[in-house]
Amino acid sequence: MTRAIAVAQRRPRNALRLTGLLLTASALTLLVAASLAVGSMQIPLPALLSKLLSPDGSVNSLILHTVRLPRALSALLVGASLAVAGGIMQALTRNPLASPGILGVNAGAALAVVVAVLVLGSPPLSTYALFAFAGAGLAGAVVYLLGATGKGNSSPLRLVLAGAVLMSFLTSLTTALLLLDQNTLDQVRFWTAGSLAGRDMELFRLTAPYMLAGLLLSIPLARRLTALSLGDDVARGLGLRSGGVKLLAALVVILLAGGAVALAGPIAFVGLVAPHMARFVIGSDYRWVLPYAALFGAILVTLGDIGARVALRPQEVPVGVVMALVGAPFFIHLARSKVKR
């Protein structure tokens, strides 16, 4: 009888959550339309759908398909990936200030790109992406191995400490290499700020499978993350093998954050802000937190990309700078509120 009552109470709550998810997706759709229409040359909204479905070779059609569509799709996938990766990291480390960068993926990707420029000269963006993803994956794997070293399974504290140490080391090494070669600094400066400018459909197709795989793997992981976020003892009491869940979670974060950094460079604060927005709206059930966070992350990056294009027109601000302006005050507020508690 008690279980039947609990199920009956859950149904309207889940229906409300689903309605909120659909409304958020609708708002994101409108933002994507605005992203496709806004730029140095405006495309009227009535003509947008027709040119999107039936390319006619006009200037507006070429701009839409070769520049804005890949950019809009990149913003969607990068924002969703960073947000879900951030939500997983916050559950994995039980740290509300955690973000994908805590695994060292940003620092590993940046170092790999700098090495690529030093060795290859002026590689295309697709080469940047391959090196960035490899560097992100290697850094994440090293952090997880360092965090798992010692007696017992990897603890959140050891994981955070290993990530902080490796991130500091890789960042210092990257800075040293950039100071030694001015040409390399000039080439990677815009990429290291986080940008969606110049991303074409080929680069999107190259990196999208990794992020999509990470998003799909996060779906069965969500229920386990809810238990894991309550602590290892609670998770074990529920029959959860925390070691295997942590390993899968680390792999998903590497796929998501590594793919996002490979496509757009390191964009900060999305993985921090979006999961908190989701928990504020929906609570702490990760079966709902992750999809809400994915939508909120996509909204944040799409909004940031639109702002990056129109803020100093005709010049463009890197979207990473826009997100830092939005995310830094939120981070300070969050840190102060946690300290007061």
Short mmCIF file of C-alpha atoms in Angstrom, two decimals:
data_model
loop_
_atom_site.label_atom_id
_atom_site.label_comp_id
_atom_site.label_asym_id
_atom_site.label_seq_id
_atom_site.Cartn_x
_atom_site.Cartn_y
_atom_site.Cartn_z
CA MET A 1 0.00 0.00 0.00
CA THR A 2 2.80 2.43 0.98
CA ARG A 3 4.70 1.69 -2.23
CA ALA A 4 1.56 2.24 -4.31
CA ILE A 5 1.04 5.65 -2.66
CA ALA A 6 4.67 6.61 -3.33
CA VAL A 7 4.33 5.65 -7.00
CA ALA A 8 1.08 7.63 -7.28
CA GLN A 9 2.77 10.69 -5.77
CA ARG A 10 5.74 10.36 -8.11
CA ARG A 11 3.69 10.38 -11.32
CA PRO A 12 2.47 14.01 -11.23
CA ARG A 13 5.93 15.15 -10.10
CA ASN A 14 7.58 13.38 -13.05
CA ALA A 15 4.94 14.77 -15.42
CA LEU A 16 5.80 18.27 -14.15
CA ARG A 17 9.51 17.65 -14.62
CA LEU A 18 8.93 16.37 -18.15
CA THR A 19 6.85 19.45 -18.97
CA GLY A 20 9.65 21.68 -17.69
CA LEU A 21 12.15 19.76 -19.81
CA LEU A 22 10.03 20.27 -22.93
CA LEU A 23 9.61 23.99 -22.20
CA THR A 24 13.37 24.37 -21.73
CA ALA A 25 13.98 22.54 -25.02
CA SER A 26 11.51 24.90 -26.73
CA ALA A 27 13.39 27.93 -25.38
CA LEU A 28 16.63 26.41 -26.66
CA THR A 29 15.07 25.94 -30.13
CA LEU A 30 14.21 29.65 -30.26
CA LEU A 31 17.76 30.55 -29.24
CA VAL A 32 19.19 28.34 -31.98
CA ALA A 33 16.99 30.13 -34.51
CA ALA A 34 18.32 33.46 -33.22
CA SER A 35 21.89 32.15 -33.47
CA LEU A 36 21.32 31.19 -37.11
CA ALA A 37 19.78 34.57 -37.93
CA VAL A 38 22.13 36.95 -36.09
CA GLY A 39 25.54 37.99 -37.34
CA SER A 40 27.36 40.48 -39.55
CA MET A 41 24.65 39.80 -42.13
CA GLN A 42 21.12 39.31 -40.78
CA ILE A 43 18.98 36.50 -42.18
CA PRO A 44 15.23 37.22 -41.85
CA LEU A 45 13.49 34.62 -39.71
CA PRO A 46 10.77 33.88 -42.36
CA ALA A 47 13.49 32.97 -44.87
CA LEU A 48 15.55 31.01 -42.36
CA LEU A 49 13.63 27.74 -42.49
CA SER A 50 13.29 27.70 -46.29
CA LYS A 51 17.03 28.31 -46.82
CA LEU A 52 17.87 25.76 -44.15
CA LEU A 53 15.80 23.03 -45.81
CA SER A 54 16.40 24.06 -49.44
CA PRO A 55 19.84 25.61 -50.09
CA ASP A 56 19.60 27.87 -53.15
CA GLY A 57 23.20 29.05 -53.60
CA SER A 58 22.48 32.61 -52.43
CA VAL A 59 24.83 34.49 -50.12
CA ASN A 60 22.48 34.00 -47.16
CA SER A 61 22.21 30.30 -47.89
CA LEU A 62 26.00 29.87 -48.09
CA ILE A 63 26.52 31.76 -44.84
CA LEU A 64 23.84 29.70 -43.13
CA HIS A 65 25.15 26.29 -44.19
CA THR A 66 28.91 26.85 -44.12
CA VAL A 67 29.28 29.18 -41.12
CA ARG A 68 26.29 29.49 -38.83
CA LEU A 69 24.82 26.00 -38.84
CA PRO A 70 28.09 24.26 -37.85
CA ARG A 71 28.63 26.96 -35.25
CA ALA A 72 25.14 26.59 -33.77
CA LEU A 73 25.43 22.80 -33.65
CA SER A 74 28.85 23.11 -32.02
CA ALA A 75 27.45 25.46 -29.36
CA LEU A 76 24.65 22.99 -28.59
CA LEU A 77 26.88 19.96 -28.25
CA VAL A 78 29.73 21.72 -26.44
CA GLY A 79 27.36 23.30 -23.91
CA ALA A 80 25.50 20.05 -23.25
CA SER A 81 28.73 18.04 -22.95
CA LEU A 82 30.43 20.44 -20.54
CA ALA A 83 27.29 20.69 -18.41
CA VAL A 84 26.80 16.93 -18.11
CA ALA A 85 30.52 16.44 -17.45
CA GLY A 86 30.31 19.06 -14.69
CA GLY A 87 27.27 17.39 -13.13
CA ILE A 88 29.06 14.03 -13.12
CA MET A 89 32.19 15.58 -11.57
CA GLN A 90 30.15 17.23 -8.81
CA ALA A 91 28.47 13.91 -8.01
CA LEU A 92 31.73 11.97 -8.27
CA THR A 93 33.73 14.27 -5.98
CA ARG A 94 30.75 15.44 -3.87
CA ASN A 95 32.16 18.93 -4.37
CA PRO A 96 29.72 21.66 -5.51
CA LEU A 97 32.62 23.68 -6.94
CA ALA A 98 33.88 20.84 -9.15
CA SER A 99 33.98 21.16 -12.94
CA PRO A 100 35.46 19.12 -15.84
CA GLY A 101 38.76 20.98 -15.54
CA ILE A 102 39.36 19.28 -12.20
CA LEU A 103 40.39 16.12 -14.10
CA GLY A 104 43.06 18.12 -15.92
CA VAL A 105 41.38 17.73 -19.32
CA ASN A 106 41.63 21.44 -20.18
CA ALA A 107 45.27 21.66 -19.20
CA GLY A 108 46.11 18.42 -21.04
CA ALA A 109 44.35 19.59 -24.19
CA ALA A 110 46.07 23.00 -24.11
CA LEU A 111 49.52 21.42 -23.74
CA ALA A 112 48.83 19.00 -26.60
CA VAL A 113 47.76 21.85 -28.91
CA VAL A 114 50.87 23.86 -28.08
CA VAL A 115 53.05 20.82 -28.82
CA ALA A 116 51.19 20.32 -32.12
CA VAL A 117 51.92 23.91 -33.19
CA LEU A 118 55.57 23.64 -32.12
CA VAL A 119 56.07 20.41 -34.06
CA LEU A 120 53.82 20.92 -37.10
CA GLY A 121 53.96 24.69 -37.56
CA SER A 122 50.46 25.81 -38.58
CA PRO A 123 48.19 22.74 -38.48
CA PRO A 124 44.52 22.94 -39.50
CA LEU A 125 41.77 23.02 -36.89
CA SER A 126 41.10 19.31 -37.37
CA THR A 127 44.67 18.57 -36.24
CA TYR A 128 44.18 20.88 -33.26
CA ALA A 129 41.12 18.84 -32.36
CA LEU A 130 42.88 15.47 -32.58
CA PHE A 131 45.81 16.62 -30.43
CA ALA A 132 43.48 18.34 -27.96
CA PHE A 133 41.32 15.25 -27.50
CA ALA A 134 44.37 13.01 -27.09
CA GLY A 135 45.88 15.38 -24.52
CA ALA A 136 42.59 15.66 -22.63
CA GLY A 137 42.11 11.90 -22.55
CA LEU A 138 45.67 11.22 -21.42
CA ALA A 139 45.49 13.84 -18.66
CA GLY A 140 42.16 12.50 -17.41
CA ALA A 141 43.49 8.93 -17.36
CA VAL A 142 46.60 9.98 -15.42
CA VAL A 143 44.52 11.87 -12.85
CA TYR A 144 42.23 8.89 -12.33
CA LEU A 145 45.19 6.52 -11.95
CA LEU A 146 46.87 8.85 -9.45
CA GLY A 147 43.61 9.22 -7.54
CA ALA A 148 43.16 5.45 -7.42
CA THR A 149 46.71 4.76 -6.21
CA GLY A 150 46.94 3.43 -2.70
CA LYS A 151 44.70 1.38 -0.46
CA GLY A 152 41.06 1.10 -1.38
CA ASN A 153 39.20 2.74 -4.22
CA SER A 154 39.78 6.27 -5.39
CA SER A 155 38.35 8.83 -2.98
CA PRO A 156 36.91 12.21 -4.01
CA LEU A 157 39.67 14.00 -2.09
CA ARG A 158 42.47 12.07 -3.79
CA LEU A 159 40.88 12.65 -7.18
CA VAL A 160 40.65 16.42 -6.57
CA LEU A 161 44.22 16.61 -5.28
CA ALA A 162 45.59 14.58 -8.20
CA GLY A 163 43.71 16.79 -10.65
CA ALA A 164 44.94 20.00 -9.02
CA VAL A 165 48.56 18.84 -9.02
CA LEU A 166 48.55 17.65 -12.63
CA MET A 167 46.65 20.73 -13.82
CA SER A 168 49.20 23.05 -12.18
CA PHE A 169 52.11 21.10 -13.68
CA LEU A 170 50.66 21.00 -17.22
CA THR A 171 49.65 24.67 -17.10
CA SER A 172 53.15 25.69 -16.02
CA LEU A 173 54.67 23.58 -18.78
CA THR A 174 52.33 25.09 -21.36
CA THR A 175 53.15 28.63 -20.23
CA ALA A 176 56.87 27.93 -20.44
CA LEU A 177 56.56 26.62 -24.01
CA LEU A 178 54.48 29.64 -25.06
CA LEU A 179 57.00 32.07 -23.59
CA LEU A 180 59.80 30.38 -25.51
CA ASP A 181 58.04 30.69 -28.88
CA GLN A 182 56.13 33.89 -29.72
CA ASN A 183 54.79 32.41 -32.97
CA THR A 184 53.14 29.55 -31.11
CA LEU A 185 51.62 32.00 -28.63
CA ASP A 186 50.11 34.03 -31.48
CA GLN A 187 48.59 30.93 -33.10
CA VAL A 188 47.01 29.30 -30.05
CA ARG A 189 46.01 32.45 -28.13
CA PHE A 190 42.50 32.61 -29.61
CA TRP A 191 41.96 28.85 -29.21
CA THR A 192 43.00 28.85 -25.53
CA ALA A 193 40.39 31.55 -24.82
CA GLY A 194 37.62 29.20 -26.03
CA SER A 195 35.98 30.06 -29.34
CA LEU A 196 33.45 28.74 -31.85
CA ALA A 197 34.66 30.98 -34.68
CA GLY A 198 35.71 29.13 -37.81
CA ARG A 199 34.31 25.77 -36.75
CA ASP A 200 33.08 23.98 -39.85
CA MET A 201 30.95 20.89 -40.37
CA GLU A 202 34.01 18.68 -40.93
CA LEU A 203 35.42 19.55 -37.52
CA PHE A 204 31.99 19.07 -35.94
CA ARG A 205 31.67 15.60 -37.49
CA LEU A 206 35.16 14.72 -36.27
CA THR A 207 34.47 15.51 -32.61
CA ALA A 208 30.71 14.95 -32.28
CA PRO A 209 30.83 11.11 -32.01
CA TYR A 210 32.91 11.28 -28.81
CA MET A 211 30.54 13.75 -27.14
CA LEU A 212 27.43 11.89 -28.30
CA ALA A 213 28.90 8.64 -26.95
CA GLY A 214 29.53 10.34 -23.61
CA LEU A 215 25.98 11.71 -23.46
CA LEU A 216 24.51 8.29 -24.23
CA LEU A 217 26.70 6.60 -21.59
CA SER A 218 25.60 9.16 -19.00
CA ILE A 219 21.96 7.98 -19.23
CA PRO A 220 22.40 4.59 -17.48
CA LEU A 221 24.95 6.21 -15.16
CA ALA A 222 22.50 8.79 -13.78
CA ARG A 223 20.74 6.58 -11.18
CA ARG A 224 24.07 5.34 -9.83
CA LEU A 225 25.36 8.91 -9.55
CA THR A 226 22.44 9.80 -7.28
CA ALA A 227 23.48 7.05 -4.88
CA LEU A 228 27.18 7.88 -5.22
CA SER A 229 26.55 11.56 -4.43
CA LEU A 230 25.23 10.47 -1.00
CA GLY A 231 28.59 8.89 -0.11
CA ASP A 232 30.45 5.64 -0.63
CA ASP A 233 28.94 4.00 2.46
CA VAL A 234 25.39 4.70 1.32
CA ALA A 235 26.23 3.53 -2.19
CA ARG A 236 27.67 0.26 -0.87
CA GLY A 237 24.63 -0.20 1.34
CA LEU A 238 22.48 0.00 -1.79
CA GLY A 239 24.59 -2.72 -3.42
CA LEU A 240 26.49 -0.34 -5.71
CA ARG A 241 30.03 -1.12 -6.80
CA SER A 242 31.42 2.38 -6.43
CA GLY A 243 34.79 1.57 -8.05
CA GLY A 244 33.23 0.54 -11.35
CA VAL A 245 30.85 3.50 -11.32
CA LYS A 246 33.72 5.94 -10.72
CA LEU A 247 35.73 4.42 -13.56
CA LEU A 248 32.79 4.67 -15.97
CA ALA A 249 32.06 8.22 -14.78
CA ALA A 250 35.68 9.24 -15.38
CA LEU A 251 35.53 7.75 -18.89
CA VAL A 252 32.32 9.65 -19.66
CA VAL A 253 33.83 12.93 -18.40
CA ILE A 254 36.90 12.42 -20.60
CA LEU A 255 34.72 11.75 -23.65
CA LEU A 256 32.49 14.77 -22.98
CA ALA A 257 35.03 17.33 -21.83
CA GLY A 258 37.75 16.09 -24.17
CA GLY A 259 35.45 16.32 -27.19
CA ALA A 260 34.18 19.77 -26.15
CA VAL A 261 37.69 21.16 -25.62
CA ALA A 262 38.85 19.63 -28.90
CA LEU A 263 36.03 21.38 -30.76
CA ALA A 264 35.87 24.78 -29.05
CA GLY A 265 38.88 25.11 -26.79
CA PRO A 266 38.63 25.40 -23.00
CA ILE A 267 35.35 27.17 -22.08
CA ALA A 268 35.15 27.64 -18.33
CA PHE A 269 32.23 27.78 -15.89
CA VAL A 270 29.61 26.02 -18.06
CA GLY A 271 30.26 22.74 -16.25
CA LEU A 272 30.01 24.56 -12.92
CA VAL A 273 26.94 26.73 -13.47
CA ALA A 274 24.58 24.49 -15.50
CA PRO A 275 24.34 21.58 -12.98
CA HIS A 276 23.54 24.03 -10.17
CA MET A 277 20.81 25.58 -12.31
CA ALA A 278 19.40 22.10 -12.89
CA ARG A 279 19.47 21.16 -9.20
CA PHE A 280 17.83 24.48 -8.27
CA VAL A 281 14.94 23.67 -10.62
CA ILE A 282 14.63 19.91 -10.26
CA GLY A 283 16.33 18.70 -7.07
CA SER A 284 19.14 16.18 -6.68
CA ASP A 285 17.87 13.20 -8.68
CA TYR A 286 20.53 12.81 -11.38
CA ARG A 287 18.10 11.05 -13.72
CA TRP A 288 16.64 14.55 -14.16
CA VAL A 289 19.64 16.70 -13.24
CA LEU A 290 21.72 15.53 -16.20
CA PRO A 291 19.15 16.16 -18.97
CA TYR A 292 18.21 19.53 -17.47
CA ALA A 293 21.90 20.42 -17.11
CA ALA A 294 22.51 19.45 -20.76
CA LEU A 295 19.77 21.85 -21.91
CA PHE A 296 20.91 24.64 -19.60
CA GLY A 297 24.52 24.19 -20.75
CA ALA A 298 23.46 24.36 -24.40
CA ILE A 299 21.45 27.53 -23.64
CA LEU A 300 24.40 29.16 -21.85
CA VAL A 301 26.89 28.51 -24.66
CA THR A 302 24.42 29.50 -27.39
CA LEU A 303 23.63 32.74 -25.57
CA GLY A 304 27.33 33.34 -24.99
CA ASP A 305 28.09 32.75 -28.67
CA ILE A 306 25.39 35.21 -29.74
CA GLY A 307 26.80 37.76 -27.29
CA ALA A 308 30.33 37.13 -28.55
CA ARG A 309 29.22 38.04 -32.08
CA VAL A 310 27.24 41.18 -31.30
CA ALA A 311 29.08 42.70 -28.29
CA LEU A 312 31.89 44.39 -30.25
CA ARG A 313 30.62 44.07 -33.81
CA PRO A 314 32.27 43.80 -36.35
CA GLN A 315 35.00 42.25 -34.17
CA GLU A 316 34.31 39.09 -32.19
CA VAL A 317 34.92 38.23 -28.56
CA PRO A 318 35.84 34.59 -27.75
CA VAL A 319 32.84 32.83 -26.23
CA GLY A 320 35.10 31.63 -23.39
CA VAL A 321 35.56 35.26 -22.32
CA VAL A 322 31.80 35.85 -22.31
CA MET A 323 31.22 32.73 -20.21
CA ALA A 324 33.92 33.81 -17.75
CA LEU A 325 32.19 37.17 -17.29
CA VAL A 326 28.95 35.30 -16.51
CA GLY A 327 30.41 32.42 -14.52
CA ALA A 328 32.97 34.17 -12.31
CA PRO A 329 30.38 36.10 -10.22
CA PHE A 330 28.33 32.89 -9.85
CA PHE A 331 31.44 31.02 -8.68
CA ILE A 332 32.20 33.72 -6.09
CA HIS A 333 28.60 33.67 -4.84
CA LEU A 334 28.60 29.88 -4.64
CA ALA A 335 31.93 29.74 -2.83
CA ARG A 336 30.82 32.36 -0.29
CA SER A 337 27.51 30.62 0.36
CA LYS A 338 29.28 27.30 0.98
CA VAL A 339 31.75 28.95 3.35
CA LYS A 340 28.92 30.53 5.35
CA ARG A 341 27.31 27.12 5.78
#
